[in-house]
PDB file of C-alpha atoms in Angstrom:
ATOM      1  CA  GLU A   1     -19.862 -20.566  19.042  1.00  0.00           C
ATOM      2  CA  PHE A   2     -21.176 -19.567  15.769  1.00  0.00           C
ATOM      3  CA  LEU A   3     -24.085 -16.497  16.049  1.00  0.00           C
ATOM      4  CA  LYS A   4     -22.224 -15.196  19.585  1.00  0.00           C
ATOM      5  CA  GLY A   5     -20.814 -12.058  18.057  1.00  0.00           C
ATOM      6  CA  SER A   6     -22.111  -8.811  18.176  1.00  0.00           C
ATOM      7  CA  GLY A   7     -24.268  -8.854  14.866  1.00  0.00           C
ATOM      8  CA  LEU A   8     -25.116 -10.919  11.778  1.00  0.00           C
ATOM      9  CA  LEU A   9     -25.639 -10.245   8.171  1.00  0.00           C
ATOM     10  CA  MET A  10     -27.569 -12.525   6.260  1.00  0.00           C
ATOM     11  CA  GLY A  11     -29.107 -12.391   2.637  1.00  0.00           C
ATOM     12  CA  THR A  12     -30.030 -14.704  -0.146  1.00  0.00           C
ATOM     13  CA  LEU A  13     -28.313 -15.068  -3.680  1.00  0.00           C
ATOM     14  CA  ALA A  14     -30.801 -14.366  -6.451  1.00  0.00           C
ATOM     15  CA  SER A  15     -32.060 -17.632  -7.842  1.00  0.00           C
ATOM     16  CA  GLY A  16     -31.090 -18.370 -11.624  1.00  0.00           C
ATOM     17  CA  SER A  17     -28.232 -15.991 -10.801  1.00  0.00           C
ATOM     18  CA  MET A  18     -24.344 -16.638 -11.800  1.00  0.00           C
ATOM     19  CA  LEU A  19     -23.249 -17.067  -8.151  1.00  0.00           C
ATOM     20  CA  ALA A  20     -26.176 -18.846  -7.005  1.00  0.00           C
ATOM     21  CA  ALA A  21     -25.632 -21.722  -9.349  1.00  0.00           C
ATOM     22  CA  LEU A  22     -21.803 -21.925  -8.052  1.00  0.00           C
ATOM     23  CA  ALA A  23     -23.098 -21.806  -4.448  1.00  0.00           C
ATOM     24  CA  PRO A  24     -23.589 -24.637  -2.223  1.00  0.00           C
ATOM     25  CA  SER A  25     -27.041 -22.530  -0.939  1.00  0.00           C
ATOM     26  CA  ASN A  26     -28.715 -19.368  -1.780  1.00  0.00           C
ATOM     27  CA  ALA A  27     -28.733 -18.298   1.853  1.00  0.00           C
ATOM     28  CA  TRP A  28     -25.650 -16.912   3.176  1.00  0.00           C
ATOM     29  CA  ALA A  29     -25.139 -15.132   6.915  1.00  0.00           C
ATOM     30  CA  LEU A  30     -21.480 -13.852   8.298  1.00  0.00           C
ATOM     31  CA  GLU A  31     -21.032 -13.476  12.138  1.00  0.00           C
ATOM     32  CA  LEU A  32     -19.855  -9.823  13.120  1.00  0.00           C
ATOM     33  CA  LYS A  33     -17.856  -9.627  16.184  1.00  0.00           C
ATOM     34  CA  LYS A  34     -17.758  -6.124  16.881  1.00  0.00           C
ATOM     35  CA  LEU A  35     -20.108  -4.060  15.039  1.00  0.00           C
ATOM     36  CA  SER A  36     -24.058  -4.578  15.357  1.00  0.00           C
ATOM     37  CA  THR A  37     -26.092  -5.887  12.424  1.00  0.00           C
ATOM     38  CA  ALA A  38     -27.175  -2.237  11.859  1.00  0.00           C
ATOM     39  CA  GLU A  39     -23.496  -1.117  11.493  1.00  0.00           C
ATOM     40  CA  GLY A  40     -22.904  -3.918   9.278  1.00  0.00           C
ATOM     41  CA  GLN A  41     -25.552  -2.903   6.756  1.00  0.00           C
ATOM     42  CA  THR A  42     -24.577   0.397   7.052  1.00  0.00           C
ATOM     43  CA  LEU A  43     -20.999  -0.329   5.608  1.00  0.00           C
ATOM     44  CA  MET A  44     -22.142  -2.288   2.954  1.00  0.00           C
ATOM     45  CA  ALA A  45     -24.641   0.574   2.168  1.00  0.00           C
ATOM     46  CA  MET A  46     -21.458   2.811   1.945  1.00  0.00           C
ATOM     47  CA  GLY A  47     -19.111   0.239   0.189  1.00  0.00           C
ATOM     48  CA  ARG A  48     -22.172   0.060  -2.662  1.00  0.00           C
ATOM     49  CA  THR A  49     -22.527   3.538  -2.599  1.00  0.00           C
ATOM     50  CA  LEU A  50     -18.335   4.148  -3.276  1.00  0.00           C
ATOM     51  CA  TYR A  51     -18.267   1.242  -5.594  1.00  0.00           C
ATOM     52  CA  PRO A  52     -21.809   0.589  -7.036  1.00  0.00           C
ATOM     53  CA  HIS A  53     -22.375  -2.752  -9.078  1.00  0.00           C
ATOM     54  CA  LYS A  54     -26.084  -3.709  -9.934  1.00  0.00           C
ATOM     55  CA  LYS A  55     -24.393  -7.128 -10.753  1.00  0.00           C
ATOM     56  CA  LEU A  56     -22.640  -7.557  -7.168  1.00  0.00           C
ATOM     57  CA  PRO A  57     -24.983  -9.306  -4.751  1.00  0.00           C
ATOM     58  CA  ASP A  58     -25.401  -7.955  -0.945  1.00  0.00           C
ATOM     59  CA  ALA A  59     -23.005 -11.182  -0.142  1.00  0.00           C
ATOM     60  CA  VAL A  60     -20.255  -9.745  -1.825  1.00  0.00           C
ATOM     61  CA  TYR A  61     -20.829  -6.365  -0.104  1.00  0.00           C
ATOM     62  CA  ALA A  62     -21.369  -8.271   3.432  1.00  0.00           C
ATOM     63  CA  LEU A  63     -17.551  -9.233   3.024  1.00  0.00           C
ATOM     64  CA  LEU A  64     -16.442  -5.518   3.470  1.00  0.00           C
ATOM     65  CA  ALA A  65     -18.681  -5.464   6.779  1.00  0.00           C
ATOM     66  CA  LYS A  66     -16.859  -8.394   7.617  1.00  0.00           C
ATOM     67  CA  ASP A  67     -13.599  -7.174   7.186  1.00  0.00           C
ATOM     68  CA  LEU A  68     -13.886  -3.862   8.650  1.00  0.00           C
ATOM     69  CA  ASP A  69     -15.586  -5.536  11.668  1.00  0.00           C
ATOM     70  CA  GLY A  70     -12.211  -7.749  11.960  1.00  0.00           C
ATOM     71  CA  LYS A  71     -10.099  -4.471  12.236  1.00  0.00           C
ATOM     72  CA  ALA A  72     -12.790  -3.062  14.960  1.00  0.00           C
ATOM     73  CA  ALA A  73     -12.703  -6.134  16.774  1.00  0.00           C
ATOM     74  CA  GLY A  74      -8.854  -6.449  17.220  1.00  0.00           C
ATOM     75  CA  ASP A  75      -8.265  -2.652  17.661  1.00  0.00           C
ATOM     76  CA  ALA A  76     -10.333  -0.218  19.733  1.00  0.00           C
ATOM     77  CA  GLY A  77      -8.997   2.894  18.129  1.00  0.00           C
ATOM     78  CA  ALA A  78     -10.302   1.443  14.762  1.00  0.00           C
ATOM     79  CA  ALA A  79     -13.461   0.154  16.328  1.00  0.00           C
ATOM     80  CA  LYS A  80     -14.231   3.776  17.782  1.00  0.00           C
ATOM     81  CA  MET A  81     -13.341   5.637  14.730  1.00  0.00           C
ATOM     82  CA  LEU A  82     -15.653   2.900  12.522  1.00  0.00           C
ATOM     83  CA  GLN A  83     -18.514   3.228  15.000  1.00  0.00           C
ATOM     84  CA  ASP A  84     -18.024   7.129  14.923  1.00  0.00           C
ATOM     85  CA  GLY A  85     -18.185   7.727  11.295  1.00  0.00           C
ATOM     86  CA  ILE A  86     -21.246   5.077  11.012  1.00  0.00           C
ATOM     87  CA  ALA A  87     -23.152   7.216  13.599  1.00  0.00           C
ATOM     88  CA  TRP A  88     -22.604  10.324  11.627  1.00  0.00           C
ATOM     89  CA  LEU A  89     -23.628   8.768   8.221  1.00  0.00           C
ATOM     90  CA  ASN A  90     -26.739   7.409   9.939  1.00  0.00           C
ATOM     91  CA  LYS A  91     -27.245  10.911  11.827  1.00  0.00           C
ATOM     92  CA  SER A  92     -26.476  12.892   8.098  1.00  0.00           C
ATOM     93  CA  ALA A  93     -29.414  10.399   6.696  1.00  0.00           C
ATOM     94  CA  GLY A  94     -31.622  11.417   9.706  1.00  0.00           C
ATOM     95  CA  GLY A  95     -31.874   8.090  10.839  1.00  0.00           C
ATOM     96  CA  ASP A  96     -30.804   4.867   8.857  1.00  0.00           C
ATOM     97  CA  PHE A  97     -27.976   5.757   5.804  1.00  0.00           C
ATOM     98  CA  ALA A  98     -28.732   2.206   4.328  1.00  0.00           C
ATOM     99  CA  LYS A  99     -32.249   3.107   3.677  1.00  0.00           C
ATOM    100  CA  ALA A 100     -31.627   6.181   2.452  1.00  0.00           C
ATOM    101  CA  SER A 101     -31.864   6.876  -1.507  1.00  0.00           C
ATOM    102  CA  GLU A 102     -28.835   6.590  -3.676  1.00  0.00           C
ATOM    103  CA  LYS A 103     -28.599  10.074  -4.370  1.00  0.00           C
ATOM    104  CA  GLN A 104     -29.037  11.407  -0.756  1.00  0.00           C
ATOM    105  CA  ARG A 105     -26.352   8.463   0.362  1.00  0.00           C
ATOM    106  CA  GLU A 106     -23.971   9.994  -2.381  1.00  0.00           C
ATOM    107  CA  GLU A 107     -24.356  13.430  -0.798  1.00  0.00           C
ATOM    108  CA  ILE A 108     -23.751  12.318   2.286  1.00  0.00           C
ATOM    109  CA  VAL A 109     -20.485  10.432   1.549  1.00  0.00           C
ATOM    110  CA  ARG A 110     -19.237  13.147  -0.566  1.00  0.00           C
ATOM    111  CA  GLY A 111     -19.485  15.309   2.727  1.00  0.00           C
ATOM    112  CA  MET A 112     -17.168  12.994   4.514  1.00  0.00           C
ATOM    113  CA  GLU A 113     -14.280  12.694   1.815  1.00  0.00           C
ATOM    114  CA  GLY A 114     -10.664  12.709   3.671  1.00  0.00           C
ATOM    115  CA  THR A 115     -11.807  11.611   7.045  1.00  0.00           C
ATOM    116  CA  ALA A 116      -9.851   8.794   8.273  1.00  0.00           C
ATOM    117  CA  PHE A 117     -13.385   6.879   8.155  1.00  0.00           C
ATOM    118  CA  PHE A 118     -14.169   7.393   4.521  1.00  0.00           C
ATOM    119  CA  GLY A 119     -10.315   6.412   3.766  1.00  0.00           C
ATOM    120  CA  THR A 120     -10.524   3.180   5.755  1.00  0.00           C
ATOM    121  CA  VAL A 121     -13.469   1.792   4.081  1.00  0.00           C
ATOM    122  CA  ARG A 122     -12.787   3.170   0.777  1.00  0.00           C
ATOM    123  CA  GLY A 123      -9.350   1.356   0.925  1.00  0.00           C
ATOM    124  CA  GLN A 124     -11.029  -1.719   2.274  1.00  0.00           C
ATOM    125  CA  CYS A 125     -13.914  -1.822  -0.777  1.00  0.00           C
ATOM    126  CA  ILE A 126     -10.765  -2.602  -3.282  1.00  0.00           C
ATOM    127  CA  THR A 127      -9.899  -5.849  -1.553  1.00  0.00           C
ATOM    128  CA  SER A 128     -12.900  -6.729   0.227  1.00  0.00           C
ATOM    129  CA  LEU A 129     -15.168  -6.491  -3.046  1.00  0.00           C
ATOM    130  CA  TYR A 130     -12.567  -7.154  -5.850  1.00  0.00           C
ATOM    131  CA  ASP A 131     -10.116  -9.862  -4.717  1.00  0.00           C
ATOM    132  CA  ASN A 132     -12.659 -12.745  -3.787  1.00  0.00           C
ATOM    133  CA  ASP A 133     -14.428 -15.589  -5.951  1.00  0.00           C
ATOM    134  CA  MET A 134     -18.200 -14.200  -6.099  1.00  0.00           C
ATOM    135  CA  ALA A 135     -16.590 -11.020  -7.642  1.00  0.00           C
ATOM    136  CA  TYR A 136     -14.994 -12.896 -10.188  1.00  0.00           C
ATOM    137  CA  ALA A 137     -17.422 -14.955 -11.321  1.00  0.00           C
ATOM    138  CA  VAL A 138     -19.583 -11.921 -11.684  1.00  0.00           C
ATOM    139  CA  PHE A 139     -16.960  -9.902 -13.769  1.00  0.00           C
ATOM    140  CA  GLY A 140     -15.769 -13.082 -15.913  1.00  0.00           C
ATOM    141  CA  TYR A 141     -12.432 -13.088 -14.468  1.00  0.00           C
ATOM    142  CA  PRO A 142     -11.019 -16.592 -14.184  1.00  0.00           C
ATOM    143  CA  GLY A 143      -8.942 -15.716 -11.026  1.00  0.00           C
ATOM    144  CA  SER A 144      -5.570 -16.332 -10.472  1.00  0.00           C
ATOM    145  CA  ALA A 145      -3.404 -17.790 -12.966  1.00  0.00           C
ATOM    146  CA  TRP A 146      -0.193 -18.871 -10.769  1.00  0.00           C
ATOM    147  CA  GLU A 147      -1.577 -22.290  -9.339  1.00  0.00           C
ATOM    148  CA  LYS A 148      -2.629 -23.685 -12.716  1.00  0.00           C
ATOM    149  CA  GLY A 149       0.896 -22.673 -14.227  1.00  0.00           C
ATOM    150  CA  GLY A 150       0.496 -19.283 -15.388  1.00  0.00           C
ATOM    151  CA  TYR A 151      -1.470 -17.289 -17.954  1.00  0.00           C
ATOM    152  CA  ILE A 152       1.252 -18.174 -20.870  1.00  0.00           C
ATOM    153  CA  THR A 153       0.577 -21.495 -21.179  1.00  0.00           C
ATOM    154  CA  ARG A 154      -3.395 -21.046 -20.885  1.00  0.00           C
ATOM    155  CA  GLY A 155      -4.253 -18.915 -23.985  1.00  0.00           C
ATOM    156  CA  PHE A 156      -3.134 -15.346 -22.739  1.00  0.00           C
ATOM    157  CA  GLN A 157       0.154 -14.894 -24.211  1.00  0.00           C
ATOM    158  CA  ASP A 158      -1.307 -13.246 -27.827  1.00  0.00           C
ATOM    159  CA  LEU A 159      -2.865 -10.189 -28.765  1.00  0.00           C
ATOM    160  CA  LYS A 160      -5.831 -11.821 -30.840  1.00  0.00           C
ATOM    161  CA  TRP A 161      -8.442  -9.862 -29.414  1.00  0.00           C
ATOM    162  CA  LEU A 162      -6.838  -6.429 -30.889  1.00  0.00           C
ATOM    163  CA  PRO A 163      -7.588  -5.710 -34.845  1.00  0.00           C
ATOM    164  CA  GLU A 164      -4.828  -7.396 -36.937  1.00  0.00           C
ATOM    165  CA  PRO A 165      -2.000  -8.182 -34.145  1.00  0.00           C
ATOM    166  CA  SER A 166       1.582  -8.514 -35.699  1.00  0.00           C
ATOM    167  CA  LYS A 167       3.290 -11.666 -35.899  1.00  0.00           C
ATOM    168  CA  GLU A 168       5.420 -10.418 -33.065  1.00  0.00           C
ATOM    169  CA  ALA A 169       2.396  -9.755 -30.553  1.00  0.00           C
ATOM    170  CA  SER A 170       0.834 -13.057 -31.069  1.00  0.00           C
ATOM    171  CA  PRO A 171       3.676 -16.057 -30.758  1.00  0.00           C
ATOM    172  CA  PRO A 172       2.989 -19.504 -30.819  1.00  0.00           C
ATOM    173  CA  PRO A 173       2.112 -20.858 -26.951  1.00  0.00           C
ATOM    174  CA  PHE A 174       5.266 -21.148 -24.935  1.00  0.00           C
ATOM    175  CA  LEU A 175       4.786 -25.024 -24.099  1.00  0.00           C
ATOM    176  CA  GLY A 176       8.015 -25.557 -22.097  1.00  0.00           C
TER     177      GLY A 176
END
């Protein structure tokens, strides 16, 4: 069943990186059900153009392509819109948007602001790029706290990080 889709995105995590230390393997692969590998790579490049983070590995941007591929697989209209948008990106880049320079990619993406394609990709970037454990590790965010009893009992109830906070701003921990 694995690898029967339209495309496949693969890569490796940089050895010695924080993510490589957390991951069971340095290699990663994501199956695409509707979009081709090249289309997935174009979406990854657009995501990196919209939200550039040098520290985020391609594996995080591949989640964007996977999520958009899921939309395309479930909705013919979404698939057409995504494939037409990807084709426009590639045509505007003279062939391969993913291989265009950063400056050229930014100019191309700015030229499509306001389109449904731009809005769909930009909107999906928010959750695909920032709501996952790999991004949390890169940015130093400990993730959701409700499963661990919330923040109030874990040392996040005060404002000690501010210079000279008032006593009222930093009460003793609530211990139930």
